[in-house]
mmCIF file of C-alpha atoms in Angstrom:
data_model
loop_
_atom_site.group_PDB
_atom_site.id
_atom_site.type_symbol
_atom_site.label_atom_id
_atom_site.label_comp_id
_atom_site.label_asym_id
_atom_site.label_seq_id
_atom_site.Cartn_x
_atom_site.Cartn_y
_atom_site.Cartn_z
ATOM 1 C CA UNK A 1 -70.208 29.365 160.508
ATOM 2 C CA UNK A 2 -68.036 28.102 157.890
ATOM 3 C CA UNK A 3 -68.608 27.569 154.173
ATOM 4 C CA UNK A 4 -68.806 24.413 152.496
ATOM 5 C CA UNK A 5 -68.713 25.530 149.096
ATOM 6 C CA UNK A 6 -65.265 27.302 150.477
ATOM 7 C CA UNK A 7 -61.935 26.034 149.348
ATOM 8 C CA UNK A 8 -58.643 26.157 151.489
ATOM 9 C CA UNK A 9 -55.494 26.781 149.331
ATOM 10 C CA UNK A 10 -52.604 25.953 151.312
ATOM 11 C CA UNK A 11 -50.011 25.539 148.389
ATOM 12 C CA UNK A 12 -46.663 24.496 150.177
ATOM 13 C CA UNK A 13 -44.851 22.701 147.850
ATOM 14 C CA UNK A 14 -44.492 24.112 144.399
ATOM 15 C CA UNK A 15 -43.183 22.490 141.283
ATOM 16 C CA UNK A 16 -42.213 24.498 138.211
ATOM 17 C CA UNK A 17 -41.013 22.525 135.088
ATOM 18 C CA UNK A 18 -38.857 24.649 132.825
ATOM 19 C CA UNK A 19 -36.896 23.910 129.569
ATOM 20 C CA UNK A 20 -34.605 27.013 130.300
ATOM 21 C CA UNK A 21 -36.856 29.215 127.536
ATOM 22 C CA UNK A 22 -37.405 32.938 128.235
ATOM 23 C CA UNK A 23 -41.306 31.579 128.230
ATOM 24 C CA UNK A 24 -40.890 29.138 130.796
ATOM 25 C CA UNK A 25 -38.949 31.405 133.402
ATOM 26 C CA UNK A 26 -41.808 33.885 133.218
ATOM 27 C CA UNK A 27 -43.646 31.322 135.926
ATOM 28 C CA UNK A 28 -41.120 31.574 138.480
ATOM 29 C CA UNK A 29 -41.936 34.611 139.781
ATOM 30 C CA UNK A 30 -45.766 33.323 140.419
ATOM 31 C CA UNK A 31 -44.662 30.431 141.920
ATOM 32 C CA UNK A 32 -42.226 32.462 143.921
ATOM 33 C CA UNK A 33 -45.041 34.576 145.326
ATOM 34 C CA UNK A 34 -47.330 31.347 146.219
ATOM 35 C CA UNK A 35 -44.370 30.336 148.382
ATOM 36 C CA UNK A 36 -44.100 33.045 149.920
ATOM 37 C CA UNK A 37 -47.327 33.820 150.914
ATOM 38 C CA UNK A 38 -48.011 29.910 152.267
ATOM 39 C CA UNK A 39 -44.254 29.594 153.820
ATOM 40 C CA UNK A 40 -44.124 27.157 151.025
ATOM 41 C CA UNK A 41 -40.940 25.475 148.716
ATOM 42 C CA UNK A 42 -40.543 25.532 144.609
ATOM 43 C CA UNK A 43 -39.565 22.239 143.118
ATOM 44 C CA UNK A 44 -37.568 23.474 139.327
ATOM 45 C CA UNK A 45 -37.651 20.565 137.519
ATOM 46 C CA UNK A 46 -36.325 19.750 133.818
ATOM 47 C CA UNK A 47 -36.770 16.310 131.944
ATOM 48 C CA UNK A 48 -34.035 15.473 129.757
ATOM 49 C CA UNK A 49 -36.447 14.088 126.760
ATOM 50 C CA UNK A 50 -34.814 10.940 126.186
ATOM 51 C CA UNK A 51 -35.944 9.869 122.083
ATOM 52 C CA UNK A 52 -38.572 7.067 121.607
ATOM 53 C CA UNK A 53 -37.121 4.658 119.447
ATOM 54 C CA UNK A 54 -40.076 2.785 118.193
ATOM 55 C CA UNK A 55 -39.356 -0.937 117.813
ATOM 56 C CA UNK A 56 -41.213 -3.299 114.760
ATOM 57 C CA UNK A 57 -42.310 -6.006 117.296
ATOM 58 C CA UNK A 58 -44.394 -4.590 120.389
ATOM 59 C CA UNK A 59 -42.955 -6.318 123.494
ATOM 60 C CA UNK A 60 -38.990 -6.022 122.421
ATOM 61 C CA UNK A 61 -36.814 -3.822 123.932
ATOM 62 C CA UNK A 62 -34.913 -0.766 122.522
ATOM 63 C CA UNK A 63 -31.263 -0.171 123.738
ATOM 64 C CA UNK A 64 -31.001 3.647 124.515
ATOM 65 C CA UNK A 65 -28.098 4.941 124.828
ATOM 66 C CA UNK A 66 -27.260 6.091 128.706
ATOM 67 C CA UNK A 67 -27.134 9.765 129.294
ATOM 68 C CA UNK A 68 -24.181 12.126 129.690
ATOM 69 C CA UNK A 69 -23.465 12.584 133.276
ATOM 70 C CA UNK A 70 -21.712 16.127 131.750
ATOM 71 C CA UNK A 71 -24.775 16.988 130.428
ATOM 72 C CA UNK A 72 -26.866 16.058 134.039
ATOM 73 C CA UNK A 73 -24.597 17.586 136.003
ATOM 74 C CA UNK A 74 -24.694 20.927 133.930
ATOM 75 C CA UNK A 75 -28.580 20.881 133.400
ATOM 76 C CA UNK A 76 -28.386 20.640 137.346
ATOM 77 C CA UNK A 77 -25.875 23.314 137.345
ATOM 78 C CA UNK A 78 -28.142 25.609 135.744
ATOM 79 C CA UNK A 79 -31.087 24.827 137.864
ATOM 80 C CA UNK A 80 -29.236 25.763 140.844
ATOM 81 C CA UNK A 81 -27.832 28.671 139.334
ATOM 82 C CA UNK A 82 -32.128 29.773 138.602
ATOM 83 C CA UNK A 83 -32.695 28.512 141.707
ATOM 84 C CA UNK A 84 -30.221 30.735 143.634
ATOM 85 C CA UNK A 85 -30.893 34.020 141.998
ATOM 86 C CA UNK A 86 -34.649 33.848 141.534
ATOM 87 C CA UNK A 87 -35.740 31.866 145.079
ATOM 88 C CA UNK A 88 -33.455 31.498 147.430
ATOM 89 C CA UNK A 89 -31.670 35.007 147.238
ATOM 90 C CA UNK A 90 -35.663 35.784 147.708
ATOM 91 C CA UNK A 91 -35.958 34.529 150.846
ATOM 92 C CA UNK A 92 -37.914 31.062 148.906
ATOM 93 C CA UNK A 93 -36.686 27.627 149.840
ATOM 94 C CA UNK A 94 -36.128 25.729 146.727
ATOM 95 C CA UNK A 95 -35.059 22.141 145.211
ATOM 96 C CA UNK A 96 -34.024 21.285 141.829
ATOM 97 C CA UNK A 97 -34.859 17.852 140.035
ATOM 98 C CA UNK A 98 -33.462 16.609 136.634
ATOM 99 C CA UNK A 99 -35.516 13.958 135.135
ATOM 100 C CA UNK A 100 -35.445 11.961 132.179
ATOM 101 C CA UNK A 101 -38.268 10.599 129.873
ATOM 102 C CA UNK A 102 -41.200 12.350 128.743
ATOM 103 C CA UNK A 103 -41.819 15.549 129.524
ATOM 104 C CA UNK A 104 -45.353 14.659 129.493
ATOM 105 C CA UNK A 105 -45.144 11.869 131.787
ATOM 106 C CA UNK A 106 -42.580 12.815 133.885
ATOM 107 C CA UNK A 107 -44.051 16.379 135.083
ATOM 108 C CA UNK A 108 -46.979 14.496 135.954
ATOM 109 C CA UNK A 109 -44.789 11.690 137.790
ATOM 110 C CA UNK A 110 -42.965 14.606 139.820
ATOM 111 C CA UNK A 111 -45.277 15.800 140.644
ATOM 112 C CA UNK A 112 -46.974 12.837 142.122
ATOM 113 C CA UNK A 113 -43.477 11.640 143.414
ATOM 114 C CA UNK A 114 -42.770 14.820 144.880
ATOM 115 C CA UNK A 115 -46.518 15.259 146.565
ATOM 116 C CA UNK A 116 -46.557 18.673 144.793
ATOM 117 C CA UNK A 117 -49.848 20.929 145.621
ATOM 118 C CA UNK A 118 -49.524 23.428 142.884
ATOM 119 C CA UNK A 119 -47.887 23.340 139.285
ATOM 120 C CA UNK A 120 -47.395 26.670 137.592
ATOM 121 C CA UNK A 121 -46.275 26.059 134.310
ATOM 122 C CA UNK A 122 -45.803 28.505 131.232
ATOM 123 C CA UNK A 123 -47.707 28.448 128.060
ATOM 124 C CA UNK A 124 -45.241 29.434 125.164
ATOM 125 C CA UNK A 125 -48.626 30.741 123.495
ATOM 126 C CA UNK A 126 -47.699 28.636 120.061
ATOM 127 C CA UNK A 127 -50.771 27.997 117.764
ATOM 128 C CA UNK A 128 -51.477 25.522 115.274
ATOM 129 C CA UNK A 129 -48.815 23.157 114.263
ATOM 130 C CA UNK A 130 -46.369 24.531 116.579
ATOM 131 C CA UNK A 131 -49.009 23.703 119.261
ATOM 132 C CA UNK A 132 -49.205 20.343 118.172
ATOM 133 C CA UNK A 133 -46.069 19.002 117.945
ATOM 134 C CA UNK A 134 -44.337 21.832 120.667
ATOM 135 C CA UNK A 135 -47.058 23.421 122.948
ATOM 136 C CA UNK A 136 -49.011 20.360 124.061
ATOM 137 C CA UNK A 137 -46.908 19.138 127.255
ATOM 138 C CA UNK A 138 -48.586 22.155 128.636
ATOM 139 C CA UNK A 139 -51.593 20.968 127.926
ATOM 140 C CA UNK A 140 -51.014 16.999 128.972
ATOM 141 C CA UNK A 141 -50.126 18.412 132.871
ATOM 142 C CA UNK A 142 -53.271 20.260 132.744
ATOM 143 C CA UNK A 143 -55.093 16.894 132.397
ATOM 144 C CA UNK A 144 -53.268 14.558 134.377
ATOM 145 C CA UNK A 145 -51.078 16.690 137.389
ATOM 146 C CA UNK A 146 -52.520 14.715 140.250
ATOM 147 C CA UNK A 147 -52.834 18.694 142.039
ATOM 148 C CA UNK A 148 -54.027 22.177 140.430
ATOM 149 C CA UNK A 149 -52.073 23.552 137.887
ATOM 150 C CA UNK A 150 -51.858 27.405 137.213
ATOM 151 C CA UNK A 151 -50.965 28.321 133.277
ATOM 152 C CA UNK A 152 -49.125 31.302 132.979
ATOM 153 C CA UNK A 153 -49.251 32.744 128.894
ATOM 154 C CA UNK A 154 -45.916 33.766 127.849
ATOM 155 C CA UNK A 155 -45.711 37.386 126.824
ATOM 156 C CA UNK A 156 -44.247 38.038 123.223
ATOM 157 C CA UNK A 157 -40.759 39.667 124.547
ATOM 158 C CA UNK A 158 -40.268 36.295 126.091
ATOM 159 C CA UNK A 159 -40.038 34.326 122.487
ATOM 160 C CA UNK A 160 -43.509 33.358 122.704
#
């Protein structure tokens, strides 16, 4: 007779944001196991955080400069590279995404875009004002991802 009360996890598709920190690699490797245990595929993703230029008059627009195409191309370099030695070489398909925007937002978007059913995402474990203006994207994917998100603390050897 089955449970109602009983939830199925069947995470296939796995995003995991990183900003290339010794904290944020440490939630590859739980990621990595999720995949592998559900056949599943990890998403690395990294938003370029493009500056908010606030404007005097709401409504008018804000020229921003357009990105480097160097500087996509070697972001997306080095996602491939993380990609290759800590998935694929595995045996764990993977994908890499470079974003720009928010971090905040965009996580959230990629997730939604991407029809993600797990984020793991790393903590870098920073306390009070370094957790307010540094360790709160964390916390904003928590609230919005449109999935479950699994935090994974940073441990101290990892910069945290």
């Amino acid at each position: 007779m089955a449970r109602k009360d009983v939830v199925m996890l069947d995470f296939k598709k796995i995003l995991v944001p990183t900003d290339f920190s010794a904290a944020s690699r440490q939630a590859i490797p739980y990621a990595r196991e999720f995949a592998r245990l559900h056949g599943g595929e990890v998403v690395l993703v990294h938003v370029i955080e493009v500056p908010h230029y606030p404007t005097l008059f709401e409504g008018t627009a804000m020229v921003v400069p357009p990105l480097d195409e160097s500087l996509r191309a070697e972001l997306n370099r080095q996602l491939e590279d993380i990609a290759r030695t800590e998935l694929r070489e595995r045996g764990v398909r993977a994908r890499v995404v470079v974003r720009d925007g928010s971090p905040r937002h965009e996580l959230c978007a990629c997730a939604r875009d991407e029809g993600v059913d797990l984020v793991v995402i790393a903590t870098h474990g920073y306390t009070g004002l370094r957790h307010v203006f540094l360790g709160s994207t964390t916390e904003q994917v928590v609230r919005e991802a449109p999935c479950p998100v699994l935090t994974v603390r940073a441990r101290a050897e990892a910069g945290a």
